[in-house]
Each structure stands twice: as C-alpha cells, then as structure tokens.
Short mmCIF file of C-alpha atoms in Angstrom, two decimals:
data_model
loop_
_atom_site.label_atom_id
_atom_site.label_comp_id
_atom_site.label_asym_id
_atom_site.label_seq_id
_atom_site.Cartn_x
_atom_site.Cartn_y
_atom_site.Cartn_z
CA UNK F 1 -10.57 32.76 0.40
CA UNK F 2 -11.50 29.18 0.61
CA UNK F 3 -14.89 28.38 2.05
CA UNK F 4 -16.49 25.44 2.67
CA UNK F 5 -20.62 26.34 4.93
CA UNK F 6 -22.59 23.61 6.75
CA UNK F 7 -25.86 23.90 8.72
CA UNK F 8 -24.08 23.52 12.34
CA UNK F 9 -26.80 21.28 13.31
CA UNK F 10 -30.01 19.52 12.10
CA UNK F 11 -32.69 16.89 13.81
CA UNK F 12 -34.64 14.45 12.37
CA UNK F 13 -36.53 11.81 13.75
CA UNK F 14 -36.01 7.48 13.44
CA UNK F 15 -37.02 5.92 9.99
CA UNK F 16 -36.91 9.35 8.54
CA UNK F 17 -34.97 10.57 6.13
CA UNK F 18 -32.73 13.80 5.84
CA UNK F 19 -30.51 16.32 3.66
CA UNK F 20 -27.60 17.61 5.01
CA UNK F 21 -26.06 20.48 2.70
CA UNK F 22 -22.42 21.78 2.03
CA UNK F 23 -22.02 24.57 -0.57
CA UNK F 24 -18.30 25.42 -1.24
CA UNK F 25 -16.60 28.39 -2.64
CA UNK F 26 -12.64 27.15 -3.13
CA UNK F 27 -9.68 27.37 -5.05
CA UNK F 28 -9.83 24.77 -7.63
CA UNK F 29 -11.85 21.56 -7.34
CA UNK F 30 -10.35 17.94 -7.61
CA UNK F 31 -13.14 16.19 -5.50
CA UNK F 32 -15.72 16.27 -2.76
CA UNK F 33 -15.74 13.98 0.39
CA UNK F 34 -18.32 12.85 3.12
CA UNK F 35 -16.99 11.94 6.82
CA UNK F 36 -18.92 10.58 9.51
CA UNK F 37 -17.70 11.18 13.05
CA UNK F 38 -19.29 10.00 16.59
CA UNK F 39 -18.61 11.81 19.80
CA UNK F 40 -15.21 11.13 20.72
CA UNK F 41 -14.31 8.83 17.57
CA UNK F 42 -12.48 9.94 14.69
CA UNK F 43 -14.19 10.74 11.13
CA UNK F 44 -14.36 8.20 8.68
CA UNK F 45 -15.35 8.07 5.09
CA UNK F 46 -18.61 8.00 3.81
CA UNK F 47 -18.75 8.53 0.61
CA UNK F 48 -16.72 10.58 -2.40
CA UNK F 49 -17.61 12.52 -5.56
CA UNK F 50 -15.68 14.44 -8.21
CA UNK F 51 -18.18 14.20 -11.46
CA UNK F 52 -22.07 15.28 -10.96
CA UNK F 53 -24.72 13.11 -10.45
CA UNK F 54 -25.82 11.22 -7.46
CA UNK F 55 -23.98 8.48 -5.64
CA UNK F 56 -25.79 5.92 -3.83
CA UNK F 57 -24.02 3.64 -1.36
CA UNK F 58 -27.13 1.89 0.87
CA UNK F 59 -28.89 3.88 3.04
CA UNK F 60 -26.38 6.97 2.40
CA UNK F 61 -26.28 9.26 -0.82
CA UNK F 62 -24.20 11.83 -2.12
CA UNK F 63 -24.79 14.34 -4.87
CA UNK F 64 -22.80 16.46 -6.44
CA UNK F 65 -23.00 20.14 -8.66
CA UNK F 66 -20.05 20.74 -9.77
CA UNK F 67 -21.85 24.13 -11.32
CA UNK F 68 -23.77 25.32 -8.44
CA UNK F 69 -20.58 24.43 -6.06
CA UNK F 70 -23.22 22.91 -4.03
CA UNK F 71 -23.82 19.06 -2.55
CA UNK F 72 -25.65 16.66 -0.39
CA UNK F 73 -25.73 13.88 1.75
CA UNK F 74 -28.90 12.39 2.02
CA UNK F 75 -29.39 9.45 4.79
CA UNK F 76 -32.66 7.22 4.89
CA UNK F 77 -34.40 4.91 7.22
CA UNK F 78 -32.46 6.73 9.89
CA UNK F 79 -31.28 4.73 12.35
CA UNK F 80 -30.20 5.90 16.34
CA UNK F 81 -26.49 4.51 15.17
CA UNK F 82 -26.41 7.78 12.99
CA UNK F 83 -26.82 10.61 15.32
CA UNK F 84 -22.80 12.00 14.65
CA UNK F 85 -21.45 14.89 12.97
CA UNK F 86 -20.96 14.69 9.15
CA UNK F 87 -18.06 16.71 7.72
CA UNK F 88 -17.70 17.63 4.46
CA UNK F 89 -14.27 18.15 2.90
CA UNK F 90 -13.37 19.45 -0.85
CA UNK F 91 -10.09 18.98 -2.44
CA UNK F 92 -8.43 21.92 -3.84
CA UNK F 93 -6.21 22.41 -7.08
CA UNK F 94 -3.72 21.84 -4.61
CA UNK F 95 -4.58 18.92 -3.54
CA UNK F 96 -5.14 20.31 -0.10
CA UNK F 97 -8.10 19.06 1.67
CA UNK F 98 -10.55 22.02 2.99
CA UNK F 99 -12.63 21.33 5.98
CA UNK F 100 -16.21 22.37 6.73
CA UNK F 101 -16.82 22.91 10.32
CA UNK F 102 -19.27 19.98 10.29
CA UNK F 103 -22.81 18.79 10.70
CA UNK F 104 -24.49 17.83 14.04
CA UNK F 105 -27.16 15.34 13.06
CA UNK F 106 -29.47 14.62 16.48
CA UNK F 107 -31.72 11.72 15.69
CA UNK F 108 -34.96 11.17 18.08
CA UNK F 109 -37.01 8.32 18.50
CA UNK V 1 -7.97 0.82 3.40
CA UNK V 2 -5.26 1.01 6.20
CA UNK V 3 -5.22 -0.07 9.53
CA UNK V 4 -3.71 2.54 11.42
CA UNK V 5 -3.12 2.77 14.64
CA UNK V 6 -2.03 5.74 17.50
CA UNK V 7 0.02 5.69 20.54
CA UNK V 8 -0.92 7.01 23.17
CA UNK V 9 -4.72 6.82 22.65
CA UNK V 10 -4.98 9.16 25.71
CA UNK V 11 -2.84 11.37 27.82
CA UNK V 12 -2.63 13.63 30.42
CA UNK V 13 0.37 16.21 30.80
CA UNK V 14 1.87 18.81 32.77
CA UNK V 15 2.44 22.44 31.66
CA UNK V 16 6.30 22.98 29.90
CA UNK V 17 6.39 19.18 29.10
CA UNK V 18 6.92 17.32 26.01
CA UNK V 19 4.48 14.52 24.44
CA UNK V 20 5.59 12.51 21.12
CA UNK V 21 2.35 11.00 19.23
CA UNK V 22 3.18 7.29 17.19
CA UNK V 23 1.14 7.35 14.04
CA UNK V 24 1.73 3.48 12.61
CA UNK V 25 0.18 2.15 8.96
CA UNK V 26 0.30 -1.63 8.28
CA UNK V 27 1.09 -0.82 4.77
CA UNK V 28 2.83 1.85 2.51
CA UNK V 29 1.26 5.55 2.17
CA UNK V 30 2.36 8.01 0.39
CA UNK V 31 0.90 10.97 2.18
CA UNK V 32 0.41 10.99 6.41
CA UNK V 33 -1.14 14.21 7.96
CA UNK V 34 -1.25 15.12 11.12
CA UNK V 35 -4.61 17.45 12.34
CA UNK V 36 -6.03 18.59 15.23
CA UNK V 37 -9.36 19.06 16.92
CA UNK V 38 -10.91 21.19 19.83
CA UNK V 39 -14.28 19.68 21.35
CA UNK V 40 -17.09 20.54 18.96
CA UNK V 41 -14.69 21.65 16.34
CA UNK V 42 -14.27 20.68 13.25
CA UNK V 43 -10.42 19.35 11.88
CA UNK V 44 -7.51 21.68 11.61
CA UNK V 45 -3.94 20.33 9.73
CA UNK V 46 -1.20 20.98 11.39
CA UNK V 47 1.08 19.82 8.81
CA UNK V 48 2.05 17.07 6.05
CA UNK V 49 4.62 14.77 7.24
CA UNK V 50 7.02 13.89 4.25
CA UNK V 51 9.32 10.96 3.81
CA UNK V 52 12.77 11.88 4.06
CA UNK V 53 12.23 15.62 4.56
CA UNK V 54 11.01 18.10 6.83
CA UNK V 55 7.27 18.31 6.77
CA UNK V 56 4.67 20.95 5.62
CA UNK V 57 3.66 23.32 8.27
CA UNK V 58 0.47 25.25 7.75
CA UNK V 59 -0.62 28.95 8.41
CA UNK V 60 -0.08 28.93 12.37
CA UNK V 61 1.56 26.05 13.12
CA UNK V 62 5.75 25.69 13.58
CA UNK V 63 8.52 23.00 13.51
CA UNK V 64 9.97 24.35 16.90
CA UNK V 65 6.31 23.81 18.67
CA UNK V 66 5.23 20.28 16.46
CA UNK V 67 8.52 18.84 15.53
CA UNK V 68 7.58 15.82 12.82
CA UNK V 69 10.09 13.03 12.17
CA UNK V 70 8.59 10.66 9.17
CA UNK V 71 11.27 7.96 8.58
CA UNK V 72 9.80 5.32 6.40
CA UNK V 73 6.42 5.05 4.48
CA UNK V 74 4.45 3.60 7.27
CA UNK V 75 5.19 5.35 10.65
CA UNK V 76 5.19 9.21 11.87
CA UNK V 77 5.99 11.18 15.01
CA UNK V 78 4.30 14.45 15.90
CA UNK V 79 5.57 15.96 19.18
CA UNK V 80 3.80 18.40 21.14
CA UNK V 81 6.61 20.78 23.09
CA UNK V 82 6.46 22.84 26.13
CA UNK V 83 2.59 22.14 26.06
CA UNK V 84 0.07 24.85 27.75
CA UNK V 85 -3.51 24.05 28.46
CA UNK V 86 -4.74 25.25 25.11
CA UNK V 87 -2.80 22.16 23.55
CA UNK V 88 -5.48 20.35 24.85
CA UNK V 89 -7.19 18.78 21.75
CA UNK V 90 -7.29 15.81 19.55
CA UNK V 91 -4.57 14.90 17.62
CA UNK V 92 -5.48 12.56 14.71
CA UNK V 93 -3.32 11.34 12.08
CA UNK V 94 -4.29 10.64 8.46
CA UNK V 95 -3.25 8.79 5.33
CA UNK V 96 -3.97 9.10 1.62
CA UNK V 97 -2.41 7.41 -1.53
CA UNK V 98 -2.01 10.64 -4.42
CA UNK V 99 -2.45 8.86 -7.42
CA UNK V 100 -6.09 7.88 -6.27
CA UNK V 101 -9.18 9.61 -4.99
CA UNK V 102 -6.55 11.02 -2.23
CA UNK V 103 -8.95 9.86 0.20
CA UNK V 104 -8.13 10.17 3.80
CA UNK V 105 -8.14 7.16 6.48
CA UNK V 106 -7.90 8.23 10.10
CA UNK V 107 -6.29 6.83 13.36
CA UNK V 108 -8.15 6.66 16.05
CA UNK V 109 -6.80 9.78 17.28
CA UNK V 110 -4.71 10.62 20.79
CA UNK V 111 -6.91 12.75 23.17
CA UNK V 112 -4.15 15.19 25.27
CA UNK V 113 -5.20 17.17 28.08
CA UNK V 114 -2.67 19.37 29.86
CA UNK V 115 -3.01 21.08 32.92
#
C-alpha cells in the first residue's frame, strides 16, 4: 500500500531552527509537496520537489531523496507566525496526490 | 495561482438534510477536488470533479451521498445528503493545472456541523 509517515508533532523554540521529516513508501513518484496549515485555515503551499537536492525558498527549505524515499522541511529563525501543521503530500504514477497525516509544529518563546 | 473562493464558509445543519458547497475559481482549471477533514486530521479526497462528466469517487465515498455537478472550468458543487453528525468536517475544495507541477491551491474551506 501507499504510505506516506510524519512525526505527529514536534516543538521548537523562537529563532530556532527545525527539521520536520516525511519518508514515503508509494506507488510511483511524480513529485513531492510541502503544505502549511493554521488551526482552522486551509493548507497552502510551501514548497515542491521532484529532482534531489535541496530547495531553498527564504526562511523555508525542502530536500529531497528520491533514493532513500525520504525528505525534509527545514524552517529557520522561527518565528510565532509558524506554529501550524505541515503536511506533506507525494504524487503518485497516477497522478493522485497521497496525504501524510501531518506535522504539529508548537513554537515557544 | 487562483483565487478561489467557497460558499458557505460555515454552516450548521439538521440531521436528514441536504447542504450544496459552491467551489468558484476566477480563472480556468483543469482539475477541482473536493476533500475533507475531521479536527486534527489530516485531508481525505472525496472525489475529482470532472468537466462534463460524472466525477471520480474514491474508496468510501458515493455519488448518491456527495452528488458533484462540475459545469464549466471554473465552478463546482459538492452536496452533502441526508447528513448525520459524523458529516461534521471540513470540506475544502482544490485546484491544479495537469500539465504543470499539478500543484494544488485550496479554498478556504466550508466548516459543516450537523446535529
């Protein structure tokens, strides 16, 4: 089956910086995507990767093994704004969009 | 990306009613989705809503219980029928453009609670 694993929840403290991880174990591969979502909002889109290497959009990163079926999001100079859940998604062969169940990132002052 | 935009942003419903969802893009899509999410959970889709046809249902989801009308490239129904409490959820529609990364833009999502 299609798999896609998340830490369910991670803390890290203001000005810091932290690694949230999503392996994934799916049919086919055709891209890797990065959501943000506050309480009560919907997700939007951080960030995207289909070759491997690192991305680097400002503050937020995202790397990608395409081997390992393995990637990050890395977020520095963490800001209160950030505490939200961070979902990452991975488009199969299909072109169907698998969901991890998400990423609970408590920042404390 | 898109603007898109939900109707109702909020609802609350009786038990054996009906609720219709407005999903509208102010420009052309080729793919819409429609996906739901319980508190704390992460998103499940319901189905893909195609132009001119009857939509994709996935594993657990019918066309008699989330009837989807998609009549034009920029605007989608979802209905919720004879709702029960555990319809209570999030209903967010997406959009995506195949031909590109595929990636998806949300709506700001329609909170139902039914009693």
């Amino acid at each position: 089956g299609q798999n896609i694993d998340q830490p369910t929840e991670m803390t890290a403290t203001e000005g810091a910086i932290v690694q949230i991880n999503c392996t994934y174990q799916t049919s086919g591969f055709n891209g890797l995507f990065w959501y943000q979502q506050h309480a009560g909002e919907a997700p939007t889109f951080l960030s995207y990767n289909v070759l491997d290497g690192l991305e680097e959009k400002g503050r937020f990163s995202s790397f990608l093994s395409r081997s390992k079926g393995y990637s990050y999001l890395l977020l520095k100079e963490l800001q209160m704004k950030d505490s939200a859940s961070y979902l990452c998604a991975v488009l199969d062969s299909n072109y169907q969009l698998i969901w991890g169940a998400g990423t609970k990132l408590i920042i404390k002052p | 990306s898109a603007v898109i935009s939900q109707k109702p942003s909020r609802d609350i419903c009786q038990r054996g009613t009906s609720l219709t969802i407005q999903c509208q893009v102010d420009s052309q899509v080729t793919m819409m989705f429609w996906y739901r999410q319980q508190p704390g959970q992460s998103l499940t889709l319901i189905a893909t809503a195609n132009q001119g046809s009857e939509a994709t249902y996935e594993s657990g989801f019918v066309i008699d219980k989330f009837p989807i009308s998609r009549p034009n490239l920029t605007f989608s129904t979802l209905t919720v029928s004879n709702m029960s409490p555990e319809d209570s959820s999030i209903y967010l529609c997406s959009v995506a453009d195949r031909g590109g990364t595929d990636t998806q833009y949300f709506g700001p999502g329609t909170r139902l609670t039914v009693l």
